[in-house]
Coordinates of C-alpha atoms in Angstrom, one line a residue:
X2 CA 116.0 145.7 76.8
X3 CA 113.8 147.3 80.1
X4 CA 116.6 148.7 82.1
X5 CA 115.6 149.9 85.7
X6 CA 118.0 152.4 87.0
X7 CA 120.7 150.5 85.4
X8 CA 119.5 147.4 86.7
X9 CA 117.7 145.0 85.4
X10 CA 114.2 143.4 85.4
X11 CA 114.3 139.7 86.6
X12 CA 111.8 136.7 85.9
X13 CA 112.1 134.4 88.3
X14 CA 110.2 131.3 87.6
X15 CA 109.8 128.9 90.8
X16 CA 109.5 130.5 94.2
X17 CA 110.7 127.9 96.3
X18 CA 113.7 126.8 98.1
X19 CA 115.7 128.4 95.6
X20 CA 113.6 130.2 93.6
X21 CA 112.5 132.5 96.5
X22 CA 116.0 133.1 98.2
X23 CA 117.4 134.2 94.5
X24 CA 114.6 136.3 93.8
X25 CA 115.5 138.2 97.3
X26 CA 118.6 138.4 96.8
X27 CA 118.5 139.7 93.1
X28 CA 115.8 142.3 94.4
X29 CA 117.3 143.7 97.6
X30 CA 120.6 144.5 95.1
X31 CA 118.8 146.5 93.3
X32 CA 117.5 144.4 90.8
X33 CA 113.5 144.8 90.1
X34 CA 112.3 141.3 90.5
X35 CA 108.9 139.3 89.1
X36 CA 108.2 136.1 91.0
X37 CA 106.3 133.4 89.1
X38 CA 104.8 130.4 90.4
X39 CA 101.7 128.0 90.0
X40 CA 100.5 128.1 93.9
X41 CA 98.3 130.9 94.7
X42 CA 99.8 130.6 98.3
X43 CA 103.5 131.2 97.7
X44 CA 101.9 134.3 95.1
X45 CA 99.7 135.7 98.1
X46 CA 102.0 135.0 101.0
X47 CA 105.1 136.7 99.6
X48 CA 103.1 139.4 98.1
X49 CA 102.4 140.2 102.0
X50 CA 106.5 140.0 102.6
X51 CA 105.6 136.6 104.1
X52 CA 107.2 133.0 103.1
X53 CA 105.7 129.6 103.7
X54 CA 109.2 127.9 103.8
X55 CA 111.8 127.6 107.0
X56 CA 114.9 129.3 106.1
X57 CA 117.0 131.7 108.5
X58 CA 116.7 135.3 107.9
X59 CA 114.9 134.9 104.5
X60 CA 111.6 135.9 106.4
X61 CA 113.7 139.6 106.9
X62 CA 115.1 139.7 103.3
X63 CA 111.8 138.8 101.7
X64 CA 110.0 141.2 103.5
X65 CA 112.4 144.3 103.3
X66 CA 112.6 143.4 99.0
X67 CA 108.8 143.7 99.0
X68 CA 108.3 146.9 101.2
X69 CA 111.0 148.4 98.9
X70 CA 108.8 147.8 95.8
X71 CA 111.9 145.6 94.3
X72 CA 110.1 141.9 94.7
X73 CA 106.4 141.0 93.2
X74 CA 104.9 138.2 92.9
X75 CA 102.1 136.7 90.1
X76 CA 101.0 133.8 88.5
X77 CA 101.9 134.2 85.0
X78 CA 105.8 136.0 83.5
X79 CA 105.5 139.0 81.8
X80 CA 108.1 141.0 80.0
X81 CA 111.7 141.3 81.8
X82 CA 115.9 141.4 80.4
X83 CA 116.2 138.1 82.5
X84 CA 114.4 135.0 82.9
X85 CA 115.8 132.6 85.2
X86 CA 114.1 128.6 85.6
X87 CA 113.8 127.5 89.1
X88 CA 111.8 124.8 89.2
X89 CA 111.6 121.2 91.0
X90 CA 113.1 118.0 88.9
X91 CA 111.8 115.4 90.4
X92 CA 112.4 111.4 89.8
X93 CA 109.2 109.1 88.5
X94 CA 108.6 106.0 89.9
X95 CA 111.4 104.7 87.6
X96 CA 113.6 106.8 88.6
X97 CA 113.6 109.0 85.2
X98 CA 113.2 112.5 85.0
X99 CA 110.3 114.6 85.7
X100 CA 110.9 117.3 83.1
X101 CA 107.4 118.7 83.2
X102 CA 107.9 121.6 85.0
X103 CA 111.2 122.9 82.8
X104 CA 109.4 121.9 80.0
X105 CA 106.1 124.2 81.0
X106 CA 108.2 127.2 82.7
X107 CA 110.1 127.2 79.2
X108 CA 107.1 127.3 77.2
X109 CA 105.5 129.9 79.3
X110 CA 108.2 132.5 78.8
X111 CA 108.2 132.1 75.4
X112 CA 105.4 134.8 74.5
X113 CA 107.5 137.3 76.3
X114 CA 110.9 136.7 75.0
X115 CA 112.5 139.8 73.4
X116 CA 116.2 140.4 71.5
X117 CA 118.7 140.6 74.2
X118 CA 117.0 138.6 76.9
X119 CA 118.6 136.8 79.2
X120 CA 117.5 132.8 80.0
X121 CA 119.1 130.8 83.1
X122 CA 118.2 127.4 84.1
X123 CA 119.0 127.0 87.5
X124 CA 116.9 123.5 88.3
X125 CA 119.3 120.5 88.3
X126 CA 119.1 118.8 85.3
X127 CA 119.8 115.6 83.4
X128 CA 122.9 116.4 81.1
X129 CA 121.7 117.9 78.0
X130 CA 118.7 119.5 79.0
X131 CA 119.1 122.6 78.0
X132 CA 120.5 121.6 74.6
X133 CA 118.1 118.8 74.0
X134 CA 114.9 120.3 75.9
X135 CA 115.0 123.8 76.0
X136 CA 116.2 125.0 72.9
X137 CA 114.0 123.4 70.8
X138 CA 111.0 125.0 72.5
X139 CA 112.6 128.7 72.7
X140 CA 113.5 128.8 69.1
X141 CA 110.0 128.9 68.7
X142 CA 110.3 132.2 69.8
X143 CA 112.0 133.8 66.1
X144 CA 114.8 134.3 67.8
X145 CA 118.7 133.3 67.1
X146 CA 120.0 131.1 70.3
X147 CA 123.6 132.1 71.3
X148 CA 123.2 135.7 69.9
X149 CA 119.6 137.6 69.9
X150 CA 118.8 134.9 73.3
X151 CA 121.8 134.1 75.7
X152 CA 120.7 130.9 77.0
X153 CA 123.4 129.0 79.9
X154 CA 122.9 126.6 83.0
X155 CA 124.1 127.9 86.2
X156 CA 123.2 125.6 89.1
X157 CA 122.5 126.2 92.6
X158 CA 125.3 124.9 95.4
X159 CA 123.9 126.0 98.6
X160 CA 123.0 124.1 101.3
X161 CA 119.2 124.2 102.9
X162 CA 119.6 126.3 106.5
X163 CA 122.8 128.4 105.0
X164 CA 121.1 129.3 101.6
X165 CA 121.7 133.3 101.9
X166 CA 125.5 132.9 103.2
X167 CA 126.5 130.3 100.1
X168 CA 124.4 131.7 97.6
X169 CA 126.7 135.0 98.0
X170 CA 130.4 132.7 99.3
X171 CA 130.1 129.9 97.6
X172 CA 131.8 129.6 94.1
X173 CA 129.4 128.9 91.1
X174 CA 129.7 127.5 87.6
X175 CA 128.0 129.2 84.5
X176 CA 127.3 126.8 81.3
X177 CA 126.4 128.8 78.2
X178 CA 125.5 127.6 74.9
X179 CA 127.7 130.6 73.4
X180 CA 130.6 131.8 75.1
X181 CA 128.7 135.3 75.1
X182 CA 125.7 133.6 77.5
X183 CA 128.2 132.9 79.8
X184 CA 129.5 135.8 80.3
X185 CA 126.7 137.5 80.2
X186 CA 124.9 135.4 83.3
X187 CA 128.4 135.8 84.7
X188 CA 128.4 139.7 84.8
X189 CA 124.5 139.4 86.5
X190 CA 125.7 137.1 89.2
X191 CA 128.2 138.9 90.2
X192 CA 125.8 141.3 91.2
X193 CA 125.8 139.5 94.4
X194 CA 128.3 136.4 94.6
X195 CA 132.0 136.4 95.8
X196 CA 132.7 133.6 95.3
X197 CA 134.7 132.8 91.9
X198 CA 132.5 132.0 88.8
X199 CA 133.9 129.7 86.3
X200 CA 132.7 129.6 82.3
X201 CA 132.0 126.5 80.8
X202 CA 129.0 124.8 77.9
X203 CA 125.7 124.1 79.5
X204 CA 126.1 120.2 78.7
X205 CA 129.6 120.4 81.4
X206 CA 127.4 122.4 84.1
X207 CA 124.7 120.1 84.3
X208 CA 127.0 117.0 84.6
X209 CA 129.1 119.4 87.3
X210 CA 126.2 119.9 89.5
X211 CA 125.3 115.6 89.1
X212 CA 128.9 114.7 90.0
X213 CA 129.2 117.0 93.3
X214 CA 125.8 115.5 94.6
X215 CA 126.7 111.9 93.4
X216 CA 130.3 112.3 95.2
X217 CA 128.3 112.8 98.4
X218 CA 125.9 109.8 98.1
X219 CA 128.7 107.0 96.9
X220 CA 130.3 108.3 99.9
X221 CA 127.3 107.9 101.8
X222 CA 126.9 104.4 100.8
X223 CA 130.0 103.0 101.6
X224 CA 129.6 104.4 104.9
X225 CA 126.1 103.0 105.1
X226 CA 127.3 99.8 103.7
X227 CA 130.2 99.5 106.1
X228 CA 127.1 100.4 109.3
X229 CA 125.4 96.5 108.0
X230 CA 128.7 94.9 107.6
X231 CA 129.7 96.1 111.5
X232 CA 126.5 95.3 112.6
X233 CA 127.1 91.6 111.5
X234 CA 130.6 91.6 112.5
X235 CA 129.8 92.7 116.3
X236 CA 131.6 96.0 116.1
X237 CA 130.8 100.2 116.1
X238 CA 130.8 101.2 112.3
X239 CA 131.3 104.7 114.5
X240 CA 134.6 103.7 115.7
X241 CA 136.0 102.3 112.4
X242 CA 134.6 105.8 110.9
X243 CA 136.3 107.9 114.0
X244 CA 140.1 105.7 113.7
X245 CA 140.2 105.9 110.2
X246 CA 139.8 109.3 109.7
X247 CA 142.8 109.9 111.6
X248 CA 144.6 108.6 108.1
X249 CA 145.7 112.0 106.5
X250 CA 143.9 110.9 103.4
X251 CA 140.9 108.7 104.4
X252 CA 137.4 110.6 105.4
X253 CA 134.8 108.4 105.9
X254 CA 131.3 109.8 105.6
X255 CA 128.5 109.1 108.2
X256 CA 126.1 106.4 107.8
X257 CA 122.3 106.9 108.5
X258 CA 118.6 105.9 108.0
X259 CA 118.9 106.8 104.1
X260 CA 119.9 109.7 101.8
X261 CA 116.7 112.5 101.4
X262 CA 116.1 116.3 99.7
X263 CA 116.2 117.4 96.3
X264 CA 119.4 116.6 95.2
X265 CA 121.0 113.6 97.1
X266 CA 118.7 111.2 96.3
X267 CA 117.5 112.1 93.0
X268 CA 120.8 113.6 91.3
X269 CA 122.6 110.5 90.8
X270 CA 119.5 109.2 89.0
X271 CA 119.7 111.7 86.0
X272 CA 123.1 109.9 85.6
X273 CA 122.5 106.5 85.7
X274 CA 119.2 107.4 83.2
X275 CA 121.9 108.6 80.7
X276 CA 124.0 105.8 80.5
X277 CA 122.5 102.5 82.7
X278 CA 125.7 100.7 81.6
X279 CA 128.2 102.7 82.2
X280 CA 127.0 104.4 85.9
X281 CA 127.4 100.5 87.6
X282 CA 128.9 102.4 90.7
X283 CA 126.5 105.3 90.8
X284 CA 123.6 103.0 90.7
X285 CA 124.4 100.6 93.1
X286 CA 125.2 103.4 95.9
X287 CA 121.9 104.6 95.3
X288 CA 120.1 100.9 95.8
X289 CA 122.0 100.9 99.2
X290 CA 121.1 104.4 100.0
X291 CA 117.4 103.6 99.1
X292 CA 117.7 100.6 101.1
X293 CA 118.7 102.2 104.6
X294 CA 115.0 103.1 105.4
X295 CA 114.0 98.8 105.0
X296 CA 117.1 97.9 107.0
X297 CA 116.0 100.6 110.3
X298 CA 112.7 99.0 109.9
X299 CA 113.8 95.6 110.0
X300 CA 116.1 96.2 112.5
X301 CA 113.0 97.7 115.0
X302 CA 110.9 95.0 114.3
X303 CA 113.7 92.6 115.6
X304 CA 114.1 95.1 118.4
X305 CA 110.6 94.7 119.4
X306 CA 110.2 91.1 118.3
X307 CA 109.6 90.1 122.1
X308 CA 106.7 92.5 122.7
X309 CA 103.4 91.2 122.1
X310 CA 100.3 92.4 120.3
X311 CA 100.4 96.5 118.7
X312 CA 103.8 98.3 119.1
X313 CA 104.0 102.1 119.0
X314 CA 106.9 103.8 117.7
X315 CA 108.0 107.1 118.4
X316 CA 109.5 108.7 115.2
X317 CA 112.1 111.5 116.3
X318 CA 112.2 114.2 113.5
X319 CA 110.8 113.6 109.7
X320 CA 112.6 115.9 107.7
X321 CA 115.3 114.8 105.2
X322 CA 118.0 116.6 107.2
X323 CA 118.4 118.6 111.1
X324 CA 117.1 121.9 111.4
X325 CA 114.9 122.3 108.4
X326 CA 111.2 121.5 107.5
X327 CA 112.3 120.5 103.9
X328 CA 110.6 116.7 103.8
X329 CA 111.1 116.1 100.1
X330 CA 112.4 112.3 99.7
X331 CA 112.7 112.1 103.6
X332 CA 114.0 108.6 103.9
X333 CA 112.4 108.9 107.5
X334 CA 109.1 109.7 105.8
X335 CA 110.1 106.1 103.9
X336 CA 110.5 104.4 107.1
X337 CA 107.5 106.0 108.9
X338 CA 105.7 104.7 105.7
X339 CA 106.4 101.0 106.2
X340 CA 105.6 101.5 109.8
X341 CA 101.8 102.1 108.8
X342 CA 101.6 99.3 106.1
X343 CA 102.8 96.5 109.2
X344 CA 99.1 96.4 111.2
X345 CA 101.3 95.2 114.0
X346 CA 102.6 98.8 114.5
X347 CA 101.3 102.0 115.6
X348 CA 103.6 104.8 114.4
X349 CA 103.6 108.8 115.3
X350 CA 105.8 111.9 114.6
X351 CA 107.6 114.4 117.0
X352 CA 108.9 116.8 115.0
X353 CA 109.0 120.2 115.7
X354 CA 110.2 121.7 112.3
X355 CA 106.6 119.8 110.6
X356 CA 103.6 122.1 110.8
X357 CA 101.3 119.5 110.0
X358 CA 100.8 115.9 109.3
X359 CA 98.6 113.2 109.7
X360 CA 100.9 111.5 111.9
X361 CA 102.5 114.2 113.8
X362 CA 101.8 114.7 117.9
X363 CA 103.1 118.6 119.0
X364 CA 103.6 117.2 122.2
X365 CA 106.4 114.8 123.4
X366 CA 104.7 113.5 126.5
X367 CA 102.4 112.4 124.6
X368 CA 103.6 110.9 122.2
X369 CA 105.7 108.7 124.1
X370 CA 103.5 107.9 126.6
X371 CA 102.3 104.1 126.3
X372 CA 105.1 103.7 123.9
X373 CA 108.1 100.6 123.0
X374 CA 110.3 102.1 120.8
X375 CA 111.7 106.1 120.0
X376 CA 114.0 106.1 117.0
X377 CA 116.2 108.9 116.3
X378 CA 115.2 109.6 112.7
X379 CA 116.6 113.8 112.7
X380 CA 119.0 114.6 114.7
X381 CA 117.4 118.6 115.4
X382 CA 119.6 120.2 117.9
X383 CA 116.0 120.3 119.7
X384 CA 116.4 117.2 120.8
X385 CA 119.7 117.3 122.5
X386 CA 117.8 118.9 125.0
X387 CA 115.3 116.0 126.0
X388 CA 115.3 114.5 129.4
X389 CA 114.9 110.9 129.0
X390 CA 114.7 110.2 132.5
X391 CA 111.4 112.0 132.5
X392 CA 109.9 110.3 129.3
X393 CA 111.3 106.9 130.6
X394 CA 108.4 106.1 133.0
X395 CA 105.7 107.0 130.3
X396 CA 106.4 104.1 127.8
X397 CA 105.5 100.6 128.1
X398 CA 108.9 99.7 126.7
X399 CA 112.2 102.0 126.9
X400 CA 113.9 101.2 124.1
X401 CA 115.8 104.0 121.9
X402 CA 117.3 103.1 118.6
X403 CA 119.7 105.8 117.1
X404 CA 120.4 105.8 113.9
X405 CA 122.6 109.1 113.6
X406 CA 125.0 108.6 116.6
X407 CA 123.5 111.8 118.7
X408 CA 123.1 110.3 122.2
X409 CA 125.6 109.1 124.3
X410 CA 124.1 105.2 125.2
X411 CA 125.9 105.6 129.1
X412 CA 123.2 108.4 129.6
X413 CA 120.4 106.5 128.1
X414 CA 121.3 103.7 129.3
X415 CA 121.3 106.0 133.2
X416 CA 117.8 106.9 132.7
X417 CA 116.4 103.5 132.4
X418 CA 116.6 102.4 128.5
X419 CA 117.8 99.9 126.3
X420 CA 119.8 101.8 123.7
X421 CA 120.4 100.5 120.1
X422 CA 122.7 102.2 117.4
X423 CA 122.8 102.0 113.8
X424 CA 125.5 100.3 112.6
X425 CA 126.5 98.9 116.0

């Protein structure tokens, strides 16, 4: 194996929201790191110590691995002790899996696979990919799995806008295909995690990482399904959600204008692809998560069902979550979406975490000006800071409809608006 002043040589396949933070981490502990991926951006940018993504203090990390010479980036792998598969899984249309991009980073690292190396999905996977996908392509390699390559699973758990602090705190799960594999990815993480690390077979750690993610969104579900039934019922879902969390053993999740990011809304999929008839629950709590972004539309058309002729709505925030730019399966981007098919609507973006978009406006003021309806899509902690009084004179119609709970209606209602809340 290439050993580096007892440390070893990393190939890190992916450089994105995971991918990237990893490979800084591995590299500024010492650990001499390649970064592989297929944009010539995310290879040139952090090849200058500069990232294209919004995550605290990784901008500092990246750039102190690559002045030390530890972190490189390229467009092909090369040689290394560790290979590690950080690539997107995304959903088709049917809501399978999109292996393509496991099933290419695998092949690529086969040319370069040596006795001894070390091979680490971290993408999350449908149960049984690395048994049923992976394998079969690195055997190609003349190599015995389990002994001469130690092949495991070990998923990420960290949460977008905390990703250094949980990558090192949080606890992590390591699925080998050989007890040795585990181990053996166990002793490299620990090169930087505190958390505990628990062993297990790749087959468990995939369905681990589903279940954690799926927990959230049934969760989310019933609390979005329980925001429809109060708003038929005449009451605040909020205040049902506040009282009966003060039962010791009842915590009701927060409802909202759908379920967005990597994991969330695609996670529960990989299940219900497995085993349609078994995963009845899992399924249907997707439907009503996927369904949140048709109700807030049809909810603001009824809101502005009075108002004659084009409507313009003010979208507030388009990522899938506050404080990020991350706007993979944004259910705001969902509901923005169905704005723009309706010709009776005119629909724009204020969000200051998006660099660009078609639809975005940089400036508030303008945005609002001339319009009938702002909807709290992302609740950033930018806009706690808005003075509505001043926007309230601009806009033909001041109506505000919030869908995450972030305003208090007495002070909208003060500065001159009609206030609407989800699930009230």
């Amino acid at each position: 194996m290439i050993v580096i002043n007892n440390k070893k040589k990393i190939c890190i396949i992916g450089l994105g929201y995971i991918g990237l933070p990893t490979a800084a981490m591995f590299a500024t502990h010492g650990h001499s790191i390649v970064g592989v991926d297929v944009k010539e951006e995310v290879v040139d940018s952090l090849n200058q110590g500069k990232i294209i993504i919004e995550e605290p203090y990784l901008d500092i990390m990246v750039q102190a691995a690559v002045t030390s010479g530890n972190l490189r980036a390229q467009l092909t792998p090369e040689e290394a002790d560790v290979f590690i598969i950080s690539v997107p899984t995304p959903i088709n249309a049917d809501k399978t899996a999109d292996m393509r991009f496991v099933r290419s980073a695998t092949e690529s690292i086969v040319p370069y696979l040596r006795e001894g190396n070390i091979i680490i999905l971290e993408s999350t996977s449908p149960p049984g990919t690395v048994e049923g996908l992976m394998l079969p392509i690195l055997k190609e390699s003349g190599l015995e799995i389990g002994t001469q390559l130690l092949v495991a699973h070990s998923p990420e758990r960290v949460l977008p806008g905390k990703i250094l602090v949980e990558l090192v705190e949080n606890n992590r799960i390591v699925g080998g295909v050989t007890p040795a594999s585990s181990k053996a990815v166990r002793d490299l993480y620990k090169t930087f995690v505190k958390g505990e690390i628990f062993l297990t077979n790749a087959t468990t750690a995939e369905m681990c990482k589903l279940m954690e993610n799926t927990f959230r969104d049934v969760n989310i579900a019933l609390a979005n399904e329980l925001a429809k039934l109060c708003e038929k019922m005449g009451i605040n879902a909020w205040d049902v959600i506040k009282y009966s969390n003060k039962h010791p053993r009842v915590n009701l999740h927060q409802p909202g204008p759908g379920v967005g990011g990597h994991c969330l809304a695609v996670d529960p999929w990989f299940i219900v692809e497995k085993e349609p008839e078994l995963a009845k629950i899992i399924k249907l709590s997707r439907m009503t998560n996927d369904s949140m972004p048709h109700h807030v539309f049809n909810r603001s058309k009824s809101i502005l069902s009075a108002v004659d002729g084009i409507k313009k709505v003010i979208v507030l925030g388009a990522t899938y979550k506050p404080n990020i730019d991350d706007m993979r399966e944004s259910p705001v981007m969902e509901l923005i979406d169905l704005f723009k098919q309706d010709p009776n609507f005119d629909v724009c973006i204020y969000d200051p975490h998006i660099a660009s978009h078609e639809l975005i406006c940089n400036n508030l003021v303008e945005a609002v000006s001339g319009g009938h309806l702002i909807i709290l899509g992302v609740n950033h902690d930018e806009f706690a800071k808005i003075d509505f009084s001043k926007l309230q004179p601009l806009m033909a119609e001041a109506n505000i409809f919030d869908t995450r709970n972030f305003y208090d209606r007495s002070e909208l209602t003060a500065a001159g608006f009609n206030t609407y809340l989800l699930g009230a």
